[in-house]
Structures are given as structure tokens and as C-alpha cells.
PDB file of C-alpha atoms and ligand atoms in Angstrom:
ATOM      1  CA  MET B 211     -11.378   4.882  18.293  1.00 43.00           C
ATOM      2  CA  SER B 212     -15.242   5.576  18.163  1.00 49.00           C
ATOM      3  CA  ALA B 213     -17.613   3.418  16.088  1.00 62.00           C
ATOM      4  CA  ARG B 214     -16.693   3.222  12.265  1.00 77.00           C
ATOM      5  CA  THR B 215     -19.099   2.428   9.624  1.00 91.00           C
ATOM      6  CA  GLY B 216     -17.103   3.166   6.551  1.00 96.00           C
ATOM      7  CA  ILE B 217     -14.947   0.641   4.680  1.00 97.00           C
ATOM      8  CA  PHE B 218     -11.233   0.706   4.360  1.00 98.00           C
ATOM      9  CA  ILE B 219      -9.450  -1.029   1.440  1.00 98.00           C
ATOM     10  CA  SER B 220      -5.973  -0.876   0.465  1.00 98.00           C
ATOM     11  CA  LEU B 221      -4.035  -2.059  -2.719  1.00 98.00           C
ATOM     12  CA  GLU B 222      -0.539  -3.479  -2.427  1.00 98.00           C
ATOM     13  CA  GLY B 223       1.901  -4.814  -5.014  1.00 97.00           C
ATOM     14  CA  GLY B 224       5.431  -4.392  -6.081  1.00 93.00           C
ATOM     15  CA  GLU B 225       6.956  -2.170  -8.622  1.00 89.00           C
ATOM     16  CA  GLY B 226       4.683  -1.562 -12.161  1.00 91.00           C
ATOM     17  CA  ALA B 227       2.053  -3.899 -10.730  1.00 93.00           C
ATOM     18  CA  GLY B 228      -1.067  -1.229 -11.874  1.00 93.00           C
ATOM     19  CA  LYS B 229      -2.123   0.104  -8.716  1.00 94.00           C
ATOM     20  CA  SER B 230      -2.977   3.676 -10.228  1.00 90.00           C
ATOM     21  CA  THR B 231      -5.358   2.293 -13.064  1.00 88.00           C
ATOM     22  CA  VAL B 232      -7.140  -0.018 -10.627  1.00 95.00           C
ATOM     23  CA  ILE B 233      -7.722   2.489  -8.234  1.00 96.00           C
ATOM     24  CA  THR B 234      -9.553   4.618 -10.488  1.00 94.00           C
ATOM     25  CA  ALA B 235     -12.088   1.709 -11.309  1.00 95.00           C
ATOM     26  CA  LEU B 236     -12.285   0.900  -7.484  1.00 96.00           C
ATOM     27  CA  ARG B 237     -13.372   4.439  -7.037  1.00 97.00           C
ATOM     28  CA  GLU B 238     -15.884   4.470  -9.823  1.00 96.00           C
ATOM     29  CA  ALA B 239     -17.282   1.074  -8.612  1.00 96.00           C
ATOM     30  CA  LEU B 240     -17.640   2.602  -4.980  1.00 97.00           C
ATOM     31  CA  ALA B 241     -18.946   5.830  -5.668  1.00 97.00           C
ATOM     32  CA  ALA B 242     -21.618   4.177  -7.676  1.00 96.00           C
ATOM     33  CA  THR B 243     -22.824   2.346  -4.475  1.00 93.00           C
ATOM     34  CA  GLY B 244     -23.761   5.965  -3.011  1.00 95.00           C
ATOM     35  CA  ARG B 245     -20.703   6.054  -0.605  1.00 95.00           C
ATOM     36  CA  GLU B 246     -18.790   9.023  -0.283  1.00 98.00           C
ATOM     37  CA  VAL B 247     -15.160   7.823  -1.471  1.00 98.00           C
ATOM     38  CA  VAL B 248     -11.737   9.071  -0.123  1.00 98.00           C
ATOM     39  CA  LEU B 249      -8.636   8.342  -1.939  1.00 98.00           C
ATOM     40  CA  THR B 250      -5.464   8.694  -0.449  1.00 98.00           C
ATOM     41  CA  ARG B 251      -1.743   7.157  -1.099  1.00 98.00           C
ATOM     42  CA  GLU B 252       1.022   6.253   1.365  1.00 98.00           C
ATOM     43  CA  PRO B 253       3.560   7.562   2.113  1.00 98.00           C
ATOM     44  CA  GLY B 254       1.656  10.936   1.982  1.00 97.00           C
ATOM     45  CA  GLY B 255      -1.896  11.502   1.709  1.00 97.00           C
ATOM     46  CA  THR B 256      -1.715  14.816   4.125  1.00 98.00           C
ATOM     47  CA  PRO B 257       0.471  17.868   3.732  1.00 98.00           C
ATOM     48  CA  GLU B 258       2.763  16.996   6.342  1.00 98.00           C
ATOM     49  CA  GLY B 259       2.939  13.205   4.817  1.00 98.00           C
ATOM     50  CA  GLU B 260       3.670  14.366   1.402  1.00 98.00           C
ATOM     51  CA  ALA B 261       6.682  16.160   2.804  1.00 98.00           C
ATOM     52  CA  ILE B 262       7.900  13.169   4.662  1.00 98.00           C
ATOM     53  CA  ARG B 263       7.107  11.196   1.142  1.00 98.00           C
ATOM     54  CA  ALA B 264       9.637  13.877  -0.624  1.00 98.00           C
ATOM     55  CA  LEU B 265      12.367  13.146   2.028  1.00 98.00           C
ATOM     56  CA  LEU B 266      11.906   9.345   1.469  1.00 98.00           C
ATOM     57  CA  LEU B 267      12.087   9.114  -2.111  1.00 97.00           C
ATOM     58  CA  ASP B 268      14.515  11.744  -3.004  1.00 96.00           C
ATOM     59  CA  PRO B 269      17.659   9.387  -4.209  1.00 95.00           C
ATOM     60  CA  ALA B 270      20.016  12.450  -2.592  1.00 96.00           C
ATOM     61  CA  ASN B 271      19.035  11.269   0.882  1.00 96.00           C
ATOM     62  CA  HIS B 272      21.065   8.275   2.565  1.00 96.00           C
ATOM     63  CA  LEU B 273      18.491   7.186   4.974  1.00 97.00           C
ATOM     64  CA  LEU B 274      19.039   4.116   7.577  1.00 97.00           C
ATOM     65  CA  PRO B 275      16.894   1.258   7.530  1.00 98.00           C
ATOM     66  CA  ASP B 276      15.444   2.372  10.852  1.00 98.00           C
ATOM     67  CA  THR B 277      15.074   5.887   9.757  1.00 98.00           C
ATOM     68  CA  GLU B 278      13.033   4.783   6.538  1.00 98.00           C
ATOM     69  CA  LEU B 279      10.804   2.710   8.717  1.00 98.00           C
ATOM     70  CA  LEU B 280      10.300   5.324  11.236  1.00 98.00           C
ATOM     71  CA  LEU B 281       9.124   8.053   8.724  1.00 98.00           C
ATOM     72  CA  MET B 282       6.873   5.709   7.022  1.00 98.00           C
ATOM     73  CA  PHE B 283       4.964   5.365  10.256  1.00 98.00           C
ATOM     74  CA  ALA B 284       5.664   9.136  11.066  1.00 98.00           C
ATOM     75  CA  ALA B 285       3.574  10.084   7.795  1.00 98.00           C
ATOM     76  CA  ARG B 286       0.916   7.122   8.396  1.00 98.00           C
ATOM     77  CA  ALA B 287       0.163   8.470  12.161  1.00 98.00           C
ATOM     78  CA  GLN B 288      -0.552  11.572  10.516  1.00 98.00           C
ATOM     79  CA  LEU B 289      -2.707  10.240   7.617  1.00 98.00           C
ATOM     80  CA  VAL B 290      -4.521   7.773   9.920  1.00 98.00           C
ATOM     81  CA  ARG B 291      -5.719  10.783  12.524  1.00 98.00           C
ATOM     82  CA  GLN B 292      -6.254  13.485   9.954  1.00 98.00           C
ATOM     83  CA  VAL B 293      -7.924  11.508   7.128  1.00 98.00           C
ATOM     84  CA  VAL B 294      -8.700   7.768   7.495  1.00 98.00           C
ATOM     85  CA  ARG B 295     -10.323   7.498  11.036  1.00 97.00           C
ATOM     86  CA  PRO B 296     -12.777  10.466  10.234  1.00 97.00           C
ATOM     87  CA  ALA B 297     -13.674   9.459   6.779  1.00 98.00           C
ATOM     88  CA  LEU B 298     -14.488   5.659   8.310  1.00 97.00           C
ATOM     89  CA  GLU B 299     -16.509   7.566  11.151  1.00 97.00           C
ATOM     90  CA  ARG B 300     -18.451   9.513   8.498  1.00 96.00           C
ATOM     91  CA  GLY B 301     -19.144   6.287   6.653  1.00 96.00           C
ATOM     92  CA  ALA B 302     -16.994   6.666   3.916  1.00 97.00           C
ATOM     93  CA  ALA B 303     -15.175   4.215   1.509  1.00 97.00           C
ATOM     94  CA  VAL B 304     -11.369   4.867   1.849  1.00 98.00           C
ATOM     95  CA  ILE B 305      -9.015   3.606  -0.798  1.00 98.00           C
ATOM     96  CA  SER B 306      -5.232   3.628   0.141  1.00 98.00           C
ATOM     97  CA  ASP B 307      -2.548   3.138  -2.403  1.00 98.00           C
ATOM     98  CA  ARG B 308      -0.621   1.101   0.109  1.00 98.00           C
ATOM     99  CA  PHE B 309      -0.815   0.870   3.855  1.00 98.00           C
ATOM    100  CA  THR B 310       0.992  -0.842   6.779  1.00 98.00           C
ATOM    101  CA  ASP B 311       1.329  -4.186   4.726  1.00 98.00           C
ATOM    102  CA  ALA B 312       4.050  -2.108   2.433  1.00 98.00           C
ATOM    103  CA  SER B 313       5.995  -1.762   5.624  1.00 98.00           C
ATOM    104  CA  PHE B 314       6.274  -5.145   6.467  1.00 98.00           C
ATOM    105  CA  ALA B 315       7.016  -6.040   2.820  1.00 98.00           C
ATOM    106  CA  TYR B 316       9.641  -3.155   2.162  1.00 98.00           C
ATOM    107  CA  GLN B 317      11.217  -2.694   5.387  1.00 98.00           C
ATOM    108  CA  GLY B 318      10.800  -6.139   6.894  1.00 98.00           C
ATOM    109  CA  GLY B 319      11.364  -7.958   3.885  1.00 98.00           C
ATOM    110  CA  GLY B 320      13.151  -5.684   1.781  1.00 98.00           C
ATOM    111  CA  ARG B 321      15.474  -4.495   4.406  1.00 98.00           C
ATOM    112  CA  GLY B 322      15.245  -7.102   6.877  1.00 98.00           C
ATOM    113  CA  LEU B 323      13.904  -5.248   9.772  1.00 98.00           C
ATOM    114  CA  ASP B 324      12.377  -7.074  12.802  1.00 98.00           C
ATOM    115  CA  MET B 325       8.885  -7.912  12.012  1.00 98.00           C
ATOM    116  CA  ALA B 326       7.630  -7.984  15.382  1.00 98.00           C
ATOM    117  CA  ARG B 327       8.911  -4.387  15.830  1.00 97.00           C
ATOM    118  CA  ILE B 328       7.093  -3.507  12.872  1.00 98.00           C
ATOM    119  CA  ALA B 329       3.953  -5.054  14.111  1.00 98.00           C
ATOM    120  CA  GLU B 330       4.303  -2.846  17.526  1.00 98.00           C
ATOM    121  CA  LEU B 331       4.440   0.160  15.269  1.00 98.00           C
ATOM    122  CA  GLU B 332       1.382  -0.914  13.424  1.00 98.00           C
ATOM    123  CA  ARG B 333      -0.458  -1.136  16.581  1.00 97.00           C
ATOM    124  CA  TRP B 334       0.697   2.137  17.968  1.00 95.00           C
ATOM    125  CA  ALA B 335       0.882   4.340  14.962  1.00 94.00           C
ATOM    126  CA  ALA B 336      -1.471   3.239  12.738  1.00 94.00           C
ATOM    127  CA  GLY B 337      -4.059   1.292  14.978  1.00 94.00           C
ATOM    128  CA  LEU B 338      -6.214  -0.164  12.395  1.00 96.00           C
ATOM    129  CA  LYS B 339      -5.817  -2.513   9.196  1.00 97.00           C
ATOM    130  CA  PRO B 340      -7.916  -2.494   6.394  1.00 98.00           C
ATOM    131  CA  ASP B 341     -10.963  -4.338   5.808  1.00 97.00           C
ATOM    132  CA  LEU B 342     -10.076  -5.786   2.604  1.00 98.00           C
ATOM    133  CA  THR B 343      -6.420  -5.672   0.648  1.00 98.00           C
ATOM    134  CA  PHE B 344      -5.882  -6.109  -3.185  1.00 98.00           C
ATOM    135  CA  LEU B 345      -2.320  -7.500  -3.676  1.00 98.00           C
ATOM    136  CA  LEU B 346      -1.625  -7.162  -7.333  1.00 98.00           C
ATOM    137  CA  ASP B 347       1.048  -9.745  -8.123  1.00 98.00           C
ATOM    138  CA  VAL B 348       3.414  -9.397 -10.763  1.00 97.00           C
ATOM    139  CA  GLY B 349       6.908 -11.192 -11.537  1.00 97.00           C
ATOM    140  CA  VAL B 350       9.616  -8.874 -10.360  1.00 96.00           C
ATOM    141  CA  ALA B 351      11.158  -8.518 -13.846  1.00 95.00           C
ATOM    142  CA  GLN B 352       7.671  -7.945 -15.581  1.00 95.00           C
ATOM    143  CA  GLY B 353       6.994  -5.350 -13.309  1.00 94.00           C
ATOM    144  CA  LEU B 354      10.299  -3.545 -13.092  1.00 92.00           C
ATOM    145  CA  ALA B 355      10.309  -3.300 -17.213  1.00 92.00           C
ATOM    146  CA  ARG B 356       6.801  -1.935 -17.041  1.00 91.00           C
ATOM    147  CA  ALA B 357       7.779   1.006 -14.368  1.00 88.00           C
ATOM    148  CA  ARG B 358      11.094   1.608 -16.725  1.00 87.00           C
ATOM    149  CA  ALA B 359       9.220   1.726 -20.013  1.00 90.00           C
ATOM    150  CA  ARG B 360       6.852   4.426 -17.917  1.00 85.00           C
ATOM    151  CA  GLY B 361      10.279   6.487 -18.001  1.00 84.00           C
ATOM    152  CA  GLY B 362      11.274   9.238 -15.414  1.00 88.00           C
ATOM    153  CA  GLU B 363      14.266   9.080 -12.952  1.00 89.00           C
ATOM    154  CA  PRO B 364      13.943   6.107 -10.636  1.00 89.00           C
ATOM    155  CA  ASP B 365      13.355   7.368  -7.095  1.00 89.00           C
ATOM    156  CA  ARG B 366      15.287   6.395  -3.838  1.00 89.00           C
ATOM    157  CA  ILE B 367      13.439   2.907  -3.261  1.00 90.00           C
ATOM    158  CA  GLU B 368      13.202   1.944  -6.885  1.00 88.00           C
ATOM    159  CA  ARG B 369      16.710   1.964  -7.096  1.00 88.00           C
ATOM    160  CA  GLU B 370      17.172  -1.133  -5.121  1.00 89.00           C
ATOM    161  CA  ARG B 371      18.532  -4.513  -6.910  1.00 90.00           C
ATOM    162  CA  GLU B 372      16.181  -6.959  -7.805  1.00 92.00           C
ATOM    163  CA  ASP B 373      16.823  -9.290  -5.117  1.00 95.00           C
ATOM    164  CA  PHE B 374      15.399  -6.590  -2.578  1.00 96.00           C
ATOM    165  CA  PHE B 375      12.093  -6.584  -4.736  1.00 96.00           C
ATOM    166  CA  ASP B 376      12.179 -10.530  -4.892  1.00 97.00           C
ATOM    167  CA  ARG B 377      12.160 -10.511  -0.691  1.00 98.00           C
ATOM    168  CA  VAL B 378       9.306  -7.933  -1.030  1.00 98.00           C
ATOM    169  CA  ARG B 379       7.028  -9.982  -3.231  1.00 98.00           C
ATOM    170  CA  ALA B 380       7.804 -13.106  -0.992  1.00 98.00           C
ATOM    171  CA  THR B 381       6.797 -10.974   2.061  1.00 98.00           C
ATOM    172  CA  TYR B 382       3.508  -9.744   0.529  1.00 98.00           C
ATOM    173  CA  LEU B 383       2.662 -13.395  -0.660  1.00 98.00           C
ATOM    174  CA  ALA B 384       3.178 -14.720   2.907  1.00 98.00           C
ATOM    175  CA  ARG B 385       1.037 -11.927   4.348  1.00 98.00           C
ATOM    176  CA  ALA B 386      -1.652 -12.995   2.077  1.00 98.00           C
ATOM    177  CA  ALA B 387      -1.518 -16.419   2.903  1.00 98.00           C
ATOM    178  CA  ALA B 388      -1.713 -15.981   6.440  1.00 98.00           C
ATOM    179  CA  GLU B 389      -4.600 -13.598   6.156  1.00 98.00           C
ATOM    180  CA  PRO B 390      -6.928 -14.897   3.292  1.00 98.00           C
ATOM    181  CA  ALA B 391     -10.100 -13.244   4.532  1.00 97.00           C
ATOM    182  CA  ARG B 392      -8.432  -9.915   4.292  1.00 98.00           C
ATOM    183  CA  PHE B 393      -6.277 -10.351   1.006  1.00 98.00           C
ATOM    184  CA  ARG B 394      -7.567 -10.825  -2.738  1.00 98.00           C
ATOM    185  CA  VAL B 395      -4.311 -11.884  -4.555  1.00 98.00           C
ATOM    186  CA  ILE B 396      -4.737 -10.532  -8.392  1.00 98.00           C
ATOM    187  CA  ASP B 397      -2.409 -11.833 -11.365  1.00 97.00           C
ATOM    188  CA  ALA B 398      -1.357  -8.596 -12.585  1.00 97.00           C
ATOM    189  CA  GLY B 399       0.553 -10.144 -15.123  1.00 96.00           C
ATOM    190  CA  GLN B 400      -2.380 -10.221 -17.126  1.00 96.00           C
ATOM    191  CA  PRO B 401      -3.427  -7.484 -19.312  1.00 95.00           C
ATOM    192  CA  ALA B 402      -4.789  -4.618 -17.702  1.00 94.00           C
ATOM    193  CA  ALA B 403      -8.598  -5.096 -18.761  1.00 95.00           C
ATOM    194  CA  ALA B 404      -8.409  -8.562 -16.799  1.00 97.00           C
ATOM    195  CA  VAL B 405      -6.751  -7.436 -13.755  1.00 97.00           C
ATOM    196  CA  LEU B 406      -9.425  -4.865 -13.714  1.00 97.00           C
ATOM    197  CA  ALA B 407     -12.309  -7.271 -14.295  1.00 97.00           C
ATOM    198  CA  GLN B 408     -10.984  -9.551 -11.464  1.00 97.00           C
ATOM    199  CA  VAL B 409     -10.592  -6.682  -9.130  1.00 98.00           C
ATOM    200  CA  LEU B 410     -14.092  -5.714  -9.412  1.00 97.00           C
ATOM    201  CA  ALA B 411     -15.541  -8.960  -9.317  1.00 98.00           C
ATOM    202  CA  GLU B 412     -13.832  -9.562  -6.091  1.00 98.00           C
ATOM    203  CA  LEU B 413     -15.069  -6.251  -5.033  1.00 97.00           C
ATOM    204  CA  SER B 414     -18.886  -6.849  -5.866  1.00 96.00           C
ATOM    205  CA  ALA B 415     -18.705 -10.534  -3.876  1.00 97.00           C
ATOM    206  CA  TRP B 416     -16.991  -8.951  -0.963  1.00 97.00           C
ATOM    207  CA  LEU B 417     -19.305  -6.031  -0.598  1.00 95.00           C
ATOM    208  CA  ALA B 418     -22.183  -8.490  -1.139  1.00 93.00           C
ATOM    209  CA  ASP B 419     -21.036 -10.449   1.985  1.00 89.00           C
ATOM    210  CA  ALA B 420     -19.719  -7.558   4.172  1.00 79.00           C
ATOM    211  CA  PRO B 421     -21.954  -7.155   7.405  1.00 65.00           C
TER     212      PRO B 421
HETATM  213  N1  LIG V  88       7.063   2.174   0.419  1.00 68.81           N
HETATM  214  C1  LIG V  88       7.700   1.545   1.427  1.00 68.81           C
HETATM  215  O1  LIG V  88       8.912   1.070   1.402  1.00 68.81           O
HETATM  216  N2  LIG V  88       7.330   0.838   2.650  1.00 68.81           N
HETATM  217  C2  LIG V  88       6.015   1.805   3.075  1.00 68.81           C
HETATM  218  O2  LIG V  88       5.378   1.300   4.118  1.00 68.81           O
HETATM  219  C3  LIG V  88       5.060   2.309   1.919  1.00 68.81           C
HETATM  220  C4  LIG V  88       5.855   2.543   0.513  1.00 68.81           C
HETATM  221  C5  LIG V  88       3.461   2.798   2.441  1.00 68.81           C
HETATM  222  C6  LIG V  88       6.159   4.571  -3.059  1.00 68.81           C
HETATM  223  O3  LIG V  88       4.942   4.132  -3.406  1.00 68.81           O
HETATM  224  C7  LIG V  88       7.347   3.903  -2.631  1.00 68.81           C
HETATM  225  O4  LIG V  88       7.302   3.864  -0.864  1.00 68.81           O
HETATM  226  C8  LIG V  88       7.293   2.482  -3.174  1.00 68.81           C
HETATM  227  C9  LIG V  88       7.218   1.611  -2.060  1.00 68.81           C
HETATM  228  C10 LIG V  88       7.403   2.431  -0.636  1.00 68.81           C
HETATM  229  N3  LIG V  88       8.524   2.013  -3.815  1.00 68.81           N
HETATM  230  N4  LIG V  88       8.787   1.679  -4.629  1.00 68.81           N
HETATM  231  N5  LIG V  88       9.974   1.642  -5.085  1.00 68.81           N
HETATM  232  P1  LIG V  88       4.067   4.082  -4.750  1.00 68.81           P
HETATM  233  O5  LIG V  88       3.075   3.097  -4.574  1.00 68.81           O
HETATM  234  O6  LIG V  88       3.889   5.595  -4.960  1.00 68.81           O
HETATM  235  O7  LIG V  88       5.355   3.918  -5.907  1.00 68.81           O
HETATM  236  P2  LIG V  88       5.428   2.736  -6.668  1.00 68.81           P
HETATM  237  O8  LIG V  88       5.050   1.352  -6.018  1.00 68.81           O
HETATM  238  O9  LIG V  88       6.719   2.714  -7.169  1.00 68.81           O
HETATM  239  O10 LIG V  88       4.391   3.203  -7.805  1.00 68.81           O
HETATM  240  P3  LIG V  88       4.449   2.370  -9.350  1.00 68.81           P
HETATM  241  O11 LIG V  88       5.462   1.874  -9.803  1.00 68.81           O
HETATM  242  O12 LIG V  88       3.779   3.646  -9.999  1.00 68.81           O
HETATM  243  O13 LIG V  88       2.881   1.389  -9.412  1.00 68.81           O
HETATM  244  P4  LIG V  88       1.914   1.086  -9.837  1.00 68.81           P
HETATM  245  O14 LIG V  88       0.841   2.273  -9.208  1.00 68.81           O
HETATM  246  O15 LIG V  88       1.446  -0.011  -9.447  1.00 68.81           O
HETATM  247  O16 LIG V  88       2.055   1.116 -11.329  1.00 68.81           O
HETATM  248  P5  LIG V  88       1.037   1.719 -12.436  1.00 68.81           P
HETATM  249  O17 LIG V  88       1.892   3.409 -12.780  1.00 68.81           O
HETATM  250  O18 LIG V  88      -0.365   1.758 -12.425  1.00 68.81           O
HETATM  251  O19 LIG V  88       1.942   1.078 -13.572  1.00 68.81           O
HETATM  252  C11 LIG V  88       3.181   1.327 -14.050  1.00 68.81           C
HETATM  253  C12 LIG V  88       3.252   1.297 -15.553  1.00 68.81           C
HETATM  254  O20 LIG V  88       2.610  -0.407 -16.140  1.00 68.81           O
HETATM  255  C13 LIG V  88       2.258   2.038 -16.275  1.00 68.81           C
HETATM  256  O21 LIG V  88       2.912   2.449 -17.398  1.00 68.81           O
HETATM  257  C14 LIG V  88       0.809   1.278 -16.609  1.00 68.81           C
HETATM  258  O22 LIG V  88       0.305   1.901 -17.818  1.00 68.81           O
HETATM  259  C15 LIG V  88       1.656  -0.092 -16.797  1.00 68.81           C
HETATM  260  N6  LIG V  88       0.970  -1.187 -16.762  1.00 68.81           N
HETATM  261  C16 LIG V  88      -0.279  -1.101 -15.534  1.00 68.81           C
HETATM  262  N7  LIG V  88      -0.961  -2.257 -15.524  1.00 68.81           N
HETATM  263  C17 LIG V  88      -0.592  -2.966 -16.870  1.00 68.81           C
HETATM  264  C18 LIG V  88      -0.999  -4.388 -17.220  1.00 68.81           C
HETATM  265  N8  LIG V  88      -1.627  -4.980 -16.638  1.00 68.81           N
HETATM  266  N9  LIG V  88      -0.214  -4.784 -18.329  1.00 68.81           N
HETATM  267  C19 LIG V  88       0.683  -4.101 -19.011  1.00 68.81           C
HETATM  268  N10 LIG V  88       1.123  -2.708 -18.576  1.00 68.81           N
HETATM  269  C20 LIG V  88       0.746  -2.286 -17.228  1.00 68.81           C
END
């Protein structure tokens, strides 16, 4: 990969953590620094990745865990090469609604797939990590209640049982504890205004320290 001058920020969390609202505020804060801001999401973010997303989330599909993992990384390979790397090389700030940590949390923690195999895919298919990751952490019951209150039909992954989401949350928290320099864990059980204020304070502190 050629030299990158941009910054890569990801947002992670379980169901109903509030990523959507936070992303809008992050985009505004980064745009105010004069940088180009590129927003993307996973799975998806390219036309091909969005087609893979539809396949992944359609409750009519009975995907095996390995198939699900490989499709997540297929969409990611396309996104990294077509969107993320070119943007970072231009010096943009890239904000991704989820990235590889989600594969460790959902397919590794939730489905029980081998973490070493996911790490191998991370090196090959993704080949980069975010510089900064916000983990919006909310209790599983509280997050699911928010997601249900929003209405609409649950997708294929949202239909999982609560113990699946307990494992997802525990894996996210373990990853954050293992990489404290990259992760900022935010208590997303607070009112939205408090969550936003904490995220924006962490962002300015990080930008002030960034090389
Ligand atoms: N997935 C995977 O398995 N492996 C991978 O590698 C990747 C993803 C990349 C799609 O992701 C699914 O793919 C996802 C993980 C899996 N599966 N699930 N389940 P997604 O990010 O597109 O879908 P999501 O996680 O289901 O998004 P979400 O539920 O929309 O979460 P959110 O964006 O964090 O929530 P929100 O829409 O901002 O907020 C939810 C509601 O709560 C909404 O009505 C808000 O107004 C409300 N809300 C938000 N914050 C608050 C606070 N603080 N207080 C009160 N109410 C609030």
C-alpha cells in the first residue's frame, strides 16, 4: 500500500447502540477541520458490497457460518480497494459504520468461528485497521429494546437469540481491552446527548495527539 495521509475511524457496537446518530456528528466535526470526509458502512459501501449485504441480511437465506464470514470479507475486500485505501491516500477522513472488529465479534464471538482464521482474513482481505475505533457499548436487553422500538422487520442477524448478542458484546469488550490505544469505549446506555458529547470530546483529544 502506498503512503496514507488520511485517518480511518470505525464505529462498532451491538444492536441499537446508536451508531447512526454518532456518525452524523463525527462527520460534521471532521469536516470542520477542513478534511474531506468519506462515510461508508459494512457490510456494503460499494454497489457490489451492497448486493452482498442484501444476501447476508435477507432472512430467507440460510447461510452457513463460514459462508457468512467469507461474504463479510468479500464485501470488505471490495470496499477497502475501491473506497477506503484511495480515500486515505488522498488524505481524507474515512468513517466506517463497522469494520473488521464486527467480524471478530459476530462471526467469532457470536457464531464461534476460529479467531485465528478471522485474523488471517483480516491480513489478506482487509490489510488495514482503523486508526481509531469507537465502541458504543450498551446492555443487550436495552439495545434490543431500542432496535425493536424503531420498528420494521428484523433482518437475518437481528433474529438471533439474546445469548448470541451477549457473546458479541463480550468479544467487543475483550478486543477493546486488548487494544486500548485504538479503542474508545463509550457508555451508550446514556441519553443520546451525553453519548455524543463523550464521542466528540474523545475525538478532539485524539486529533490533538495524532501525529
Ligand atoms: N455484521 C457482522 O455480522 N459481521 C461483520 O463483519 C459486519 C457486520 C461488518 C448489519 O449491520 C449487520 O451485520 C449487523 C452486524 C452484522 N447485525 N446485526 N444485527 P448494521 O450496522 O447495518 O445494523 P445494526 O447494527 O443492526 O444497526 P442498528 O441497529 O441500526 O444500530 P445503530 O445504528 O447503532 O442504531 P441507531 O439506528 O442509531 O439507533 C437505534 C434506535 O435507538 C433508534 O431509534 C435511535 O433513535 C435510538 N437511540 C440511539 N441512541 C439512543 C440513546 N442514547 N438513547 C435512547 N435511544 C437511542
